[in-house]
Amino acid sequence: MGVQGLTGFVEERGAFFTELRVRDTKLVIDGSSLYHQLCFASAVDFRRGGDYGPFAAAVRDFFGSLRTCRVAPFVVLDGGRGADDRKLPTLRSRAADRLRAAHGLSRGDGGCLVPLLTREAFVQALGRLGVPFVQCFAEADREIAGLANRWGCPVLSLDSDFCVFDLAAGYCPLTHFQWRSVCAGEGAQGCYVPARCFSVEKFCGHFSQLNRSLLPLFAAMNGNDYIDLAALQVFFSKVRSPRGWAAGKGGKHVRLQGLLNWLSQFAEPTEAVDNVLKYLKKHQREEIRELLCTSMEDYTPSDVNLEAFFQNGKYDCEAARSSDLPQWVLDALAKGKLAPFISDALILRSTFLHVQVENMQRPSAHSTALPIRQVIYGLLLKVSQNTEAASPSKQTSELPVVCEFDRLQKTLKKTFVQAASIPTDFCDDHFPLDKLMEMPMSCRQMFLLETLGVKMSFLESIPSHLQLPVAVTCYWIHCSEPKVKLHHLKALLLMIVSGELQRITNDPDTTVLCAEDDSIAYKEFLKWKEKKLQNKDFDLDAAHSFCQWQCCLQMGLYLNQLLCTPLSEPDLSRIYTGTLVHRLYQELKSNPSVENLFSLSPKMTQLYQVLLNTVESTVSPDFFQMTKAKSESCKKKKPSNKKKKVIRCATSETQHLCNVNRFASLGVDD
């Protein structure tokens, strides 16, 4: 994020900061920066798909510290990519970086990778804590700056772009926001969070009293998320700054310092831009001028009135109005009830699928959830089965296509995927997207469960808040490749039961009374976990299978949200703990008695059996024996040298499960 090299440069020079005691104030928080920072701070293992419980605890502790200091937080999250999609090259570069990090982690290297459902877990945590938040229509930086200036309060982020914005109360980097070390106040002033605030006055003063209005031009010329002009290399090779960047050794920030020194000789941006263009070829000048001016506008605080949203829940911006999206969709996006994935698919017909630590020799873990995504695309882009009367060639042209950026082995590729046609008895002309929420809840629930291949009658014995993850688990077992093993399933269900046991023993707001045997069982489970989690064995194929489950859960969540939650949304902080599910899987292979881990609690023992019976009832009695036999057979076979064409398509079995007729994808491109 931000201006290339600027964070490192200002961090090396503490003189650009002032000490700050944060208390008794509003605070505008860059949500994306915060959840990344808390994720990296709370996680010790990035290989096993994420531990959302400790992450949610870190979110709770963070906002608890703010509450102690009477700080009123307002979280602002990035939305989709926006209609102009100007950051696409940057996003592709970051996706490639994540892919390299995931591959390194899969081989046992160090590194960090945000788990797949971290953003969703963060939004859920904000909702539980009652922290006000908004999800912007696109990039949030300008709206963050606009709200902070409207209120005259600081911005908390980890994005060097906020060194460039003209902020009335300054920018506090998260790295210097010591929320874990709340200090007692003097006298009646109360507690405060020690922090440091970037001082634009000190920064500009360091460069011959540089006019702060030139900082946006500096950001554009040095390179940021929107602009990386190769044409400016000519400028850098020819110009001499007052302390030339080509002179001497200068260090890694020599060009950055040289550019700031060079800009300090100008009074305002227009004069500086004219001087930049002198060094370029004539046919390039107007195009470069336009690009620089457009990029500088990105550092103008937005006039979108987020204060109105936090007062009355109404989000209004020009880009949202011109998008022609239904009003209920815009409202749901602003309130975080729909993910940016949805707006990207709707507006751009293009989505990014985030990589996990998986087996890079196998197809992407997201392949398993492809049919769910195709149904989502079909709902969004309104494809009806009444096109069946048309000729096959006409059908193909009428089916909308969405471009997905996903992994193909160790490379980021884009694949064109056809949307599913939606049955006319569900989504006909009476219920287009703008009327979807008016459809009877029972119809929406039936459609969701048919997509996942489950009947509601199977789920009636399941607690309502676990019905969606159980339905997703049934789908996962049917659609994953290679096939799920019984140990995978049991480990996953035991992990879910552990989350339930924690909920009824630790949650003070629960309506379920905690019996003594539940408390005893939970204490014994904690002892077992503390001892067993020391083992660092890692099974990449098991990790791949659990990655597939998370992909299915993510798309199950998105489809459920798009259908206005016909099933309760599960608490992700209690649903998935990567280190635990991997440990349970390892233990089950060598010690089947681990299945009785919660035997001291009759309630949890019964829940586990109900979950297991429900999932097993959706497959044939010999399903797992067949899976085991097939796995052993494959081990004996020698690998084939024949190359196979890679296509993104859904299996016939999945087509039947999802009750749609056209799931064939187009070929891989790029």
XYZ file of C-alpha atoms in Angstrom:
670
model
C 0.000 0.000 0.000
C 0.939 3.638 -0.322
C 3.933 5.499 -1.707
C 6.893 3.315 -2.630
C 9.623 3.436 0.017
C 8.039 6.237 2.043
C 7.195 4.193 5.139
C 10.767 2.945 5.459
C 12.156 6.424 4.882
C 10.092 8.149 7.589
C 10.588 5.246 10.035
C 14.361 5.624 9.754
C 14.025 9.265 10.769
C 12.103 9.575 14.011
C 12.364 13.353 13.750
C 9.282 13.345 11.494
C 7.019 12.271 14.380
C 5.535 13.957 17.430
C 4.498 12.187 20.631
C 0.741 11.862 21.148
C -1.499 10.711 23.986
C -4.690 9.355 22.448
C -7.732 9.751 24.710
C -11.128 11.474 24.812
C -11.324 11.715 21.028
C -12.894 10.273 17.950
C -10.540 8.140 15.895
C -10.982 7.250 12.216
C -9.463 3.817 11.598
C -8.332 2.332 8.297
C -10.020 -1.055 8.684
C -7.866 -2.881 6.146
C -4.638 -1.812 7.840
C -6.016 -2.705 11.266
C -7.154 -6.241 10.489
C -3.883 -7.015 8.698
C -1.892 -5.711 11.655
C -3.971 -7.599 14.240
C -3.859 -10.761 12.147
C -0.075 -10.714 11.918
C 0.248 -9.837 15.608
C -2.088 -12.611 16.800
C -0.991 -15.471 14.548
C 2.025 -17.673 15.175
C 1.295 -20.169 12.402
C 0.264 -19.098 8.909
C 0.511 -22.558 7.338
C -2.692 -24.122 8.636
C -5.379 -21.797 7.339
C -5.800 -19.383 10.221
C -6.852 -19.376 13.873
C -9.813 -17.000 13.853
C -10.453 -17.297 17.593
C -7.181 -15.646 18.695
C -7.632 -13.071 15.919
C -11.127 -12.161 17.157
C -9.714 -11.951 20.704
C -7.072 -9.480 19.488
C -9.807 -7.372 17.854
C -11.767 -7.425 21.117
C -8.708 -6.439 23.166
C -7.830 -3.611 20.781
C -11.221 -1.948 21.018
C -11.280 -2.641 24.751
C -8.144 -0.511 25.104
C -9.785 2.309 23.149
C -12.875 2.125 25.341
C -10.700 2.380 28.468
C -9.257 5.633 27.098
C -12.684 6.956 26.052
C -11.702 6.865 22.394
C -14.653 6.597 19.990
C -13.529 4.428 17.026
C -15.040 4.624 13.548
C -13.762 1.945 11.186
C -13.704 2.575 7.424
C -13.146 -0.423 5.132
C -12.165 -0.585 1.477
C -14.891 -1.742 -0.881
C -14.552 -3.163 -4.376
C -12.114 -2.154 -7.087
C -14.299 0.588 -8.567
C -15.598 0.935 -12.114
C -12.327 2.332 -13.486
C -10.318 -0.602 -12.025
C -7.207 1.584 -11.976
C -5.456 -0.532 -9.343
C -5.689 -3.767 -11.333
C -1.923 -3.954 -12.103
C -1.122 -3.333 -8.420
C -3.651 -5.924 -7.267
C -2.248 -8.497 -9.686
C 1.238 -7.804 -8.386
C 0.097 -8.243 -4.780
C -1.740 -11.442 -5.662
C 1.463 -12.780 -7.215
C 3.340 -11.819 -4.026
C 0.786 -13.709 -1.906
C 1.151 -16.708 -4.184
C 4.928 -16.723 -3.675
C 4.446 -16.382 0.081
C 1.951 -19.267 0.103
C 4.314 -21.468 -1.876
C 7.158 -20.687 0.509
C 5.013 -21.488 3.533
C 3.900 -24.763 1.932
C 7.576 -25.797 1.773
C 8.242 -24.832 5.391
C 9.743 -21.397 4.779
C 8.860 -18.487 7.029
C 6.540 -15.686 6.065
C 3.089 -14.216 6.593
C -0.152 -14.739 4.705
C -3.547 -13.405 5.736
C -5.912 -16.397 6.114
C -8.830 -16.599 3.708
C -11.688 -15.570 6.011
C -9.867 -12.914 8.047
C -11.828 -10.007 6.607
C -15.152 -11.745 7.241
C -14.057 -12.617 10.809
C -13.098 -8.956 11.352
C -16.472 -7.655 10.156
C -18.238 -10.163 12.413
C -16.115 -9.081 15.385
C -16.933 -5.409 14.779
C -20.625 -6.282 14.727
C -20.456 -8.241 17.987
C -18.537 -5.429 19.701
C -20.899 -2.736 18.446
C -18.044 -0.823 16.776
C -19.448 1.504 14.074
C -18.028 0.748 10.640
C -18.699 1.454 6.986
C -17.578 -0.340 3.838
C -16.859 2.207 1.124
C -17.922 1.658 -2.454
C -14.299 1.483 -3.616
C -10.907 2.568 -2.202
C -11.417 4.085 1.253
C -8.404 6.440 1.602
C -10.069 9.651 0.403
C -13.184 9.007 2.475
C -11.067 8.268 5.565
C -9.253 11.589 5.085
C -12.531 13.454 4.489
C -14.165 12.091 7.658
C -11.096 12.745 9.833
C -10.915 16.348 8.636
C -14.646 16.812 9.162
C -14.242 15.756 12.793
C -10.740 17.165 13.338
C -9.452 13.841 14.664
C -6.442 11.632 13.762
C -6.328 8.798 11.230
C -5.023 5.434 12.419
C -3.569 3.369 9.585
C -0.459 1.710 8.207
C -0.624 3.301 4.771
C 2.012 5.865 3.815
C -0.542 7.597 1.569
C -1.711 9.313 4.759
C 1.666 11.072 4.961
C 0.593 12.828 1.767
C -3.023 13.742 2.578
C -3.566 17.146 4.159
C -4.950 15.920 7.507
C -6.061 18.430 10.132
C -5.169 16.219 13.130
C -2.480 14.086 11.513
C -1.754 10.433 10.807
C -0.889 7.874 13.511
C 0.890 4.778 12.160
C -0.337 1.546 13.738
C 3.254 0.520 14.406
C 3.542 3.386 16.911
C 0.072 2.994 18.439
C 0.789 1.197 21.735
C -2.701 -0.075 22.503
C -1.343 -2.978 24.538
C 0.407 -0.505 26.882
C -2.374 1.799 28.028
C -0.962 4.346 30.501
C -2.664 5.731 33.574
C -3.385 9.419 33.201
C -2.350 12.263 35.412
C -5.043 13.748 37.632
C -8.515 13.738 36.117
C -7.361 13.264 32.533
C -7.596 9.482 32.629
C -5.882 6.701 30.683
C -4.352 7.150 27.248
C -2.755 5.160 24.444
C 0.850 6.269 23.802
C 1.241 6.988 20.099
C 3.285 8.905 17.589
C 1.824 11.198 14.949
C 3.446 11.944 11.594
C 4.232 15.658 11.326
C 3.922 16.984 7.785
C 5.442 20.288 8.986
C 8.618 18.545 10.171
C 8.727 16.452 7.010
C 8.408 19.411 4.638
C 10.779 21.498 6.770
C 13.458 18.833 6.305
C 13.373 19.522 2.551
C 13.961 23.291 2.411
C 10.422 24.130 3.528
C 8.833 22.112 0.729
C 5.310 23.333 -0.012
C 2.950 20.597 1.251
C 0.769 21.074 -1.852
C 3.605 19.379 -3.788
C 3.365 16.133 -1.780
C 0.650 14.587 -4.030
C 2.906 15.204 -7.055
C 5.812 13.635 -5.172
C 3.656 10.538 -4.473
C 2.581 10.272 -8.115
C 6.128 10.657 -9.463
C 7.719 8.312 -6.941
C 5.115 5.602 -7.611
C 2.022 4.566 -5.699
C -0.846 2.080 -6.022
C -2.254 3.906 -9.045
C 0.751 5.023 -11.027
C 4.134 3.589 -11.990
C 5.296 5.532 -15.011
C 8.191 3.995 -16.898
C 8.298 7.188 -18.976
C 9.474 9.128 -15.918
C 12.698 7.117 -15.878
C 13.885 9.515 -18.587
C 13.224 12.404 -16.221
C 15.113 10.746 -13.354
C 18.068 9.954 -15.608
C 18.437 13.526 -16.893
C 17.439 15.906 -14.120
C 19.754 17.100 -11.371
C 18.181 17.766 -8.019
C 19.598 20.449 -5.677
C 21.447 17.539 -4.027
C 21.423 15.224 -7.066
C 20.172 11.661 -6.583
C 22.785 10.358 -8.974
C 25.640 11.729 -6.875
C 27.393 9.603 -4.284
C 26.183 6.387 -2.686
C 23.164 7.924 -0.965
C 21.508 4.712 0.292
C 18.290 2.987 -0.712
C 16.136 6.125 -0.458
C 18.375 8.282 -2.623
C 15.843 8.813 -5.419
C 13.061 9.588 -2.964
C 15.204 12.200 -1.200
C 16.442 13.624 -4.465
C 12.906 14.016 -5.792
C 11.773 15.832 -2.634
C 14.786 18.142 -2.806
C 14.127 18.834 -6.480
C 10.456 19.635 -5.848
C 11.370 22.043 -3.035
C 12.481 24.652 -5.595
C 8.908 25.085 -6.876
C 6.099 27.091 -5.338
C 3.193 24.997 -6.558
C 2.385 21.768 -8.478
C 1.599 23.250 -11.913
C 5.053 24.817 -12.173
C 6.688 21.549 -11.102
C 4.685 19.471 -13.607
C 5.668 21.842 -16.443
C 9.313 21.350 -15.521
C 8.933 17.555 -15.417
C 7.442 17.509 -18.914
C 10.417 19.412 -20.366
C 12.500 16.249 -19.979
C 10.029 14.055 -21.894
C 9.381 13.574 -25.599
C 6.728 15.896 -26.994
C 4.284 13.118 -27.922
C 4.337 11.860 -24.309
C 3.784 15.129 -22.509
C 0.015 15.573 -22.509
C -0.643 11.944 -21.613
C 1.823 12.117 -18.714
C 0.388 15.443 -17.564
C -3.096 13.928 -17.441
C -1.883 10.874 -15.533
C -0.013 12.976 -12.983
C -2.950 15.330 -12.452
C -5.385 12.432 -12.051
C -3.087 10.763 -9.539
C -2.703 13.998 -7.556
C -6.491 14.221 -7.257
C -6.413 10.915 -5.368
C -4.942 12.831 -2.424
C -7.849 15.252 -2.179
C -10.081 14.296 0.783
C -13.448 13.018 -0.418
C -16.602 15.067 0.000
C -18.618 11.884 0.683
C -20.389 12.537 3.980
C -19.519 9.483 6.061
C -20.727 11.339 9.132
C -24.239 11.030 7.709
C -23.771 7.292 7.366
C -22.719 6.931 10.999
C -25.707 9.037 12.040
C -28.486 7.574 9.902
C -27.028 4.626 7.957
C -27.262 6.327 4.553
C -24.201 6.009 2.316
C -24.210 8.269 -0.716
C -21.443 8.756 -3.268
C -21.398 9.583 -6.960
C -19.696 6.316 -7.980
C -22.366 4.273 -6.186
C -25.175 6.301 -7.751
C -23.771 5.889 -11.253
C -23.273 2.137 -10.831
C -26.987 1.392 -11.386
C -26.881 -1.253 -8.660
C -30.121 -1.919 -6.769
C -30.483 0.244 -3.663
C -30.669 -2.756 -1.330
C -27.345 -3.996 -2.728
C -25.719 -0.579 -2.173
C -27.068 -0.460 1.386
C -25.867 -4.002 2.110
C -22.409 -3.229 0.714
C -22.068 -0.088 2.860
C -23.095 -2.015 5.985
C -20.669 -4.861 5.255
C -23.505 -7.333 4.715
C -22.167 -8.079 1.228
C -18.478 -8.562 0.423
C -16.529 -6.505 -2.166
C -16.349 -9.766 -4.139
C -20.029 -9.178 -4.996
C -19.592 -5.628 -6.313
C -16.514 -6.643 -8.333
C -18.485 -9.455 -9.987
C -21.430 -7.141 -10.662
C -19.578 -4.081 -11.932
C -16.352 -5.444 -13.410
C -17.305 -9.070 -14.045
C -13.915 -9.807 -12.553
C -12.882 -11.272 -9.190
C -9.715 -12.212 -7.290
C -9.595 -15.548 -5.456
C -7.091 -15.358 -2.619
C -4.524 -18.120 -2.411
C -3.935 -20.211 0.704
C -1.151 -22.538 1.826
C -2.115 -25.461 -0.361
C -0.552 -28.132 -2.550
C 0.628 -26.179 -5.582
C 0.785 -29.359 -7.675
C -2.969 -29.763 -7.399
C -5.690 -27.556 -8.907
C -6.487 -24.462 -6.866
C -8.501 -25.131 -3.702
C -11.030 -22.629 -5.076
C -11.898 -25.100 -7.861
C -14.076 -27.043 -5.431
C -16.303 -24.004 -4.840
C -16.547 -23.096 -8.543
C -20.190 -24.193 -8.935
C -21.242 -22.032 -5.957
C -19.498 -19.040 -7.511
C -21.219 -19.713 -10.829
C -24.588 -19.655 -9.071
C -23.619 -16.346 -7.416
C -22.669 -14.947 -10.833
C -25.938 -16.202 -12.281
C -27.960 -14.434 -9.583
C -25.978 -11.224 -9.952
C -25.967 -11.129 -13.730
C -29.531 -12.459 -14.076
C -29.258 -15.513 -16.305
C -32.532 -17.396 -16.700
C -33.100 -20.906 -18.017
C -35.594 -19.541 -20.551
C -32.547 -19.168 -22.834
C -32.695 -22.945 -23.332
C -35.073 -22.492 -26.246
C -32.357 -20.687 -28.148
C -29.804 -22.416 -30.322
C -26.651 -23.731 -28.604
C -24.511 -21.022 -30.201
C -26.904 -18.317 -29.067
C -27.003 -19.780 -25.551
C -23.248 -19.464 -25.252
C -23.269 -15.827 -26.301
C -26.061 -15.005 -23.845
C -24.393 -16.541 -20.798
C -22.410 -13.852 -18.965
C -18.751 -14.564 -18.296
C -16.751 -13.535 -15.234
C -12.963 -13.279 -15.235
C -11.439 -14.939 -12.175
C -7.837 -14.397 -11.076
C -6.690 -17.593 -9.410
C -3.726 -19.891 -9.033
C -2.636 -22.343 -11.716
C 0.145 -24.296 -10.029
C 2.575 -21.547 -8.902
C 1.405 -18.863 -11.332
C -1.412 -16.319 -11.167
C -3.751 -16.856 -14.120
C -7.047 -15.453 -15.254
C -9.836 -17.806 -16.192
C -13.133 -16.974 -17.866
C -16.034 -18.663 -16.109
C -19.605 -18.813 -17.329
C -22.362 -17.902 -14.910
C -24.907 -20.584 -14.078
C -28.388 -20.265 -15.494
C -30.868 -19.921 -12.651
C -34.071 -22.020 -12.673
C -37.006 -19.914 -13.802
C -39.153 -21.190 -10.944
C -36.774 -19.400 -8.577
C -35.572 -16.272 -10.334
C -37.908 -15.272 -13.152
C -38.815 -11.803 -14.382
C -40.839 -11.204 -11.222
C -37.712 -11.478 -9.080
C -34.718 -9.787 -10.710
C -31.782 -8.786 -8.519
C -33.433 -5.590 -7.316
C -36.426 -7.618 -6.033
C -34.485 -10.612 -4.716
C -34.959 -9.723 -1.051
C -38.746 -9.664 -1.596
C -38.770 -13.354 -2.479
C -40.202 -15.565 0.311
C -37.558 -16.677 2.800
C -38.513 -20.322 2.296
C -37.724 -20.055 -1.438
C -34.369 -18.435 -0.812
C -33.494 -21.053 1.778
C -34.465 -23.881 -0.568
C -32.380 -22.391 -3.370
C -29.330 -22.059 -1.086
C -29.603 -25.636 0.126
C -30.190 -27.028 -3.383
C -27.017 -25.271 -4.488
C -25.177 -27.002 -1.646
C -26.876 -30.341 -2.392
C -28.657 -30.644 0.975
C -32.304 -30.864 2.023
C -33.580 -28.888 5.001
C -34.904 -32.118 6.504
C -31.290 -33.283 6.913
C -30.444 -30.173 8.959
C -33.419 -30.037 11.314
C -31.509 -31.686 14.169
C -28.580 -29.264 13.775
C -28.430 -26.036 15.878
C -29.457 -23.149 13.604
C -26.092 -21.348 13.819
C -24.304 -24.508 12.587
C -26.638 -25.372 9.717
C -24.720 -23.401 7.070
C -21.265 -24.861 7.921
C -22.760 -28.374 8.042
C -24.444 -27.860 4.651
C -21.131 -26.578 3.280
C -19.394 -29.644 4.716
C -21.828 -31.917 2.873
C -21.103 -30.026 -0.351
C -17.335 -30.232 0.295
C -17.450 -34.010 0.707
C -19.306 -34.456 -2.583
C -17.294 -32.001 -4.667
C -13.708 -32.001 -3.432
C -10.954 -33.616 -5.432
C -9.110 -35.600 -4.194
C -11.933 -37.017 -2.142
C -12.285 -36.202 1.535
C -11.096 -38.903 3.938
C -13.030 -39.863 7.046
C -10.221 -38.481 9.244
C -10.589 -35.097 7.537
C -14.305 -35.049 8.278
C -13.994 -36.183 11.887
C -11.215 -33.682 12.613
C -13.323 -30.885 11.174
C -16.418 -31.841 13.163
C -14.449 -32.260 16.399
C -13.038 -28.767 15.844
C -16.562 -27.367 15.401
C -17.677 -29.129 18.589
C -14.726 -27.610 20.463
C -15.939 -24.180 19.377
C -19.406 -24.974 20.717
C -17.960 -26.175 24.020
C -15.968 -22.969 24.318
C -19.084 -20.939 23.538
C -21.247 -22.427 26.276
C -18.474 -22.354 28.897
C -16.920 -18.947 28.143
C -19.640 -16.769 26.650
C -21.380 -14.765 29.383
C -24.206 -13.798 27.021
C -25.161 -17.311 26.024
C -28.704 -18.432 26.706
C -27.503 -21.993 27.174
C -26.706 -22.909 30.759
C -23.296 -24.488 31.202
C -23.470 -27.811 33.036
C -20.679 -28.901 35.360
C -19.705 -31.771 33.062
C -19.306 -29.271 30.206
C -16.883 -27.206 32.303
C -14.908 -30.305 33.221
C -14.829 -31.459 29.610
C -13.591 -28.039 28.475
C -10.776 -27.995 31.050
C -9.663 -31.462 29.951
C -9.802 -30.388 26.316
C -7.580 -27.361 27.061
C -5.031 -29.646 28.750
C -5.052 -31.967 25.739
C -4.700 -29.055 23.326
C -1.819 -27.451 25.210
C 0.085 -30.714 25.110
C -0.753 -31.809 21.573
C -0.368 -28.504 19.736
C 3.364 -28.560 20.449
C 3.675 -31.102 17.636
C 4.685 -29.318 14.417
C 3.964 -32.098 11.897
C 2.491 -30.690 8.707
C 0.573 -32.667 6.073
C 0.305 -30.618 2.879
C -2.435 -32.789 1.360
C -4.530 -32.461 4.522
C -3.927 -28.704 4.409
C -5.154 -28.675 0.811
C -8.359 -30.453 1.805
C -9.055 -28.007 4.646
C -8.286 -25.113 2.275
C -10.995 -26.473 -0.022
C -13.426 -26.480 2.911
C -12.647 -22.837 3.689
C -13.181 -21.901 0.031
C -16.569 -23.620 0.097
C -17.471 -21.923 3.383
C -16.477 -18.514 2.008
C -18.672 -18.886 -1.070
C -21.450 -20.424 1.027
C -21.316 -17.313 3.216
C -21.403 -15.014 0.179
C -24.358 -16.838 -1.387
C -26.202 -16.830 1.944
C -25.591 -13.076 2.263
C -26.726 -12.431 -1.311
C -29.950 -14.304 -0.517
C -30.397 -12.088 2.593
C -29.313 -14.792 5.082
C -31.953 -17.538 4.892
C -29.614 -19.446 7.241
C -27.939 -17.971 10.329
C -24.378 -16.808 9.747
C -21.883 -18.870 11.781
C -19.370 -17.260 14.129
C -16.091 -17.770 12.265
C -14.033 -17.301 15.428
C -15.521 -20.569 16.750
C -15.904 -22.446 13.465
C -12.331 -22.768 12.220
C -9.030 -23.134 14.090
C -6.339 -24.324 11.693
C -3.753 -25.478 14.211
C -6.397 -27.533 16.038
C -7.957 -29.227 13.007
C -4.510 -30.243 11.720
C -3.579 -31.670 15.103
C -6.860 -33.567 15.362
C -6.305 -35.011 11.898
C -2.798 -36.210 12.829
C -4.047 -37.737 16.088
C -6.982 -39.532 14.480
C -4.638 -41.306 12.061
C -2.625 -42.861 14.902
C -5.116 -42.838 17.782
C -8.799 -43.256 16.831
C -9.823 -42.847 20.479
C -9.319 -39.091 20.043
C -12.832 -39.192 18.616
C -13.943 -39.488 22.253
C -12.215 -36.244 23.198
C -15.435 -34.752 24.577
C -16.832 -37.883 26.228
C -17.028 -36.136 29.620
C -19.782 -33.921 28.196
C -22.897 -35.875 27.142
C -24.160 -32.749 25.369
C -21.036 -32.379 23.204
C -20.825 -36.122 22.583
C -24.360 -36.052 21.277
C -23.682 -32.959 19.146
C -20.649 -34.590 17.537
C -22.655 -37.724 16.741
C -25.501 -35.697 15.263
C -23.087 -33.728 13.060
C -21.320 -36.880 11.895
C -24.541 -38.784 11.196
C -26.005 -35.835 9.303
C -23.015 -35.494 6.988
C -22.595 -39.235 6.472
C -26.293 -39.570 5.610
C -25.686 -37.553 2.417
C -23.195 -40.081 0.993
C -23.350 -43.775 0.269
C -22.576 -46.128 3.200
C -19.309 -47.241 1.599
C -18.197 -43.735 0.475
C -15.222 -43.446 2.809
C -14.167 -47.076 2.283
C -14.167 -46.400 -1.466
C -12.161 -43.231 -0.924
C -9.586 -45.144 1.109
C -9.334 -47.917 -1.480
C -8.977 -45.402 -4.304
C -6.256 -43.551 -2.396
C -4.260 -46.735 -1.808
C -4.679 -47.734 -5.453
C -3.372 -44.362 -6.630
C -0.262 -44.727 -4.478
C 0.620 -47.986 -6.251
C 0.237 -46.519 -9.742
C 3.158 -44.870 -11.443
C 2.551 -41.215 -12.339
C 1.616 -40.589 -15.959
C 3.823 -38.423 -18.153
C 0.900 -37.317 -20.301
C 0.084 -33.642 -20.080
C -3.538 -32.724 -19.517
C -5.321 -29.611 -20.648
C -6.406 -27.448 -17.731
C -9.971 -26.152 -17.934
C -12.197 -24.638 -15.296
C -15.408 -26.630 -15.330
C -17.807 -28.257 -12.947
C -18.322 -32.008 -12.720
C -21.591 -33.635 -13.720
C -22.085 -34.664 -10.091
C -21.793 -31.057 -9.012
C -24.155 -29.978 -11.771
C -26.750 -32.318 -10.321
C -26.132 -31.077 -6.788
C -26.535 -27.437 -7.739
C -29.618 -27.952 -9.933
C -28.244 -25.896 -12.790
C -27.698 -26.831 -16.411
C -24.707 -24.900 -17.660
C -21.547 -24.976 -15.573
C -19.000 -25.418 -18.324
C -16.268 -22.798 -18.137
C -14.232 -21.307 -20.912
C -10.527 -22.050 -21.179
C -7.625 -20.607 -19.253
C -6.191 -17.345 -20.571
C -3.246 -15.078 -19.811
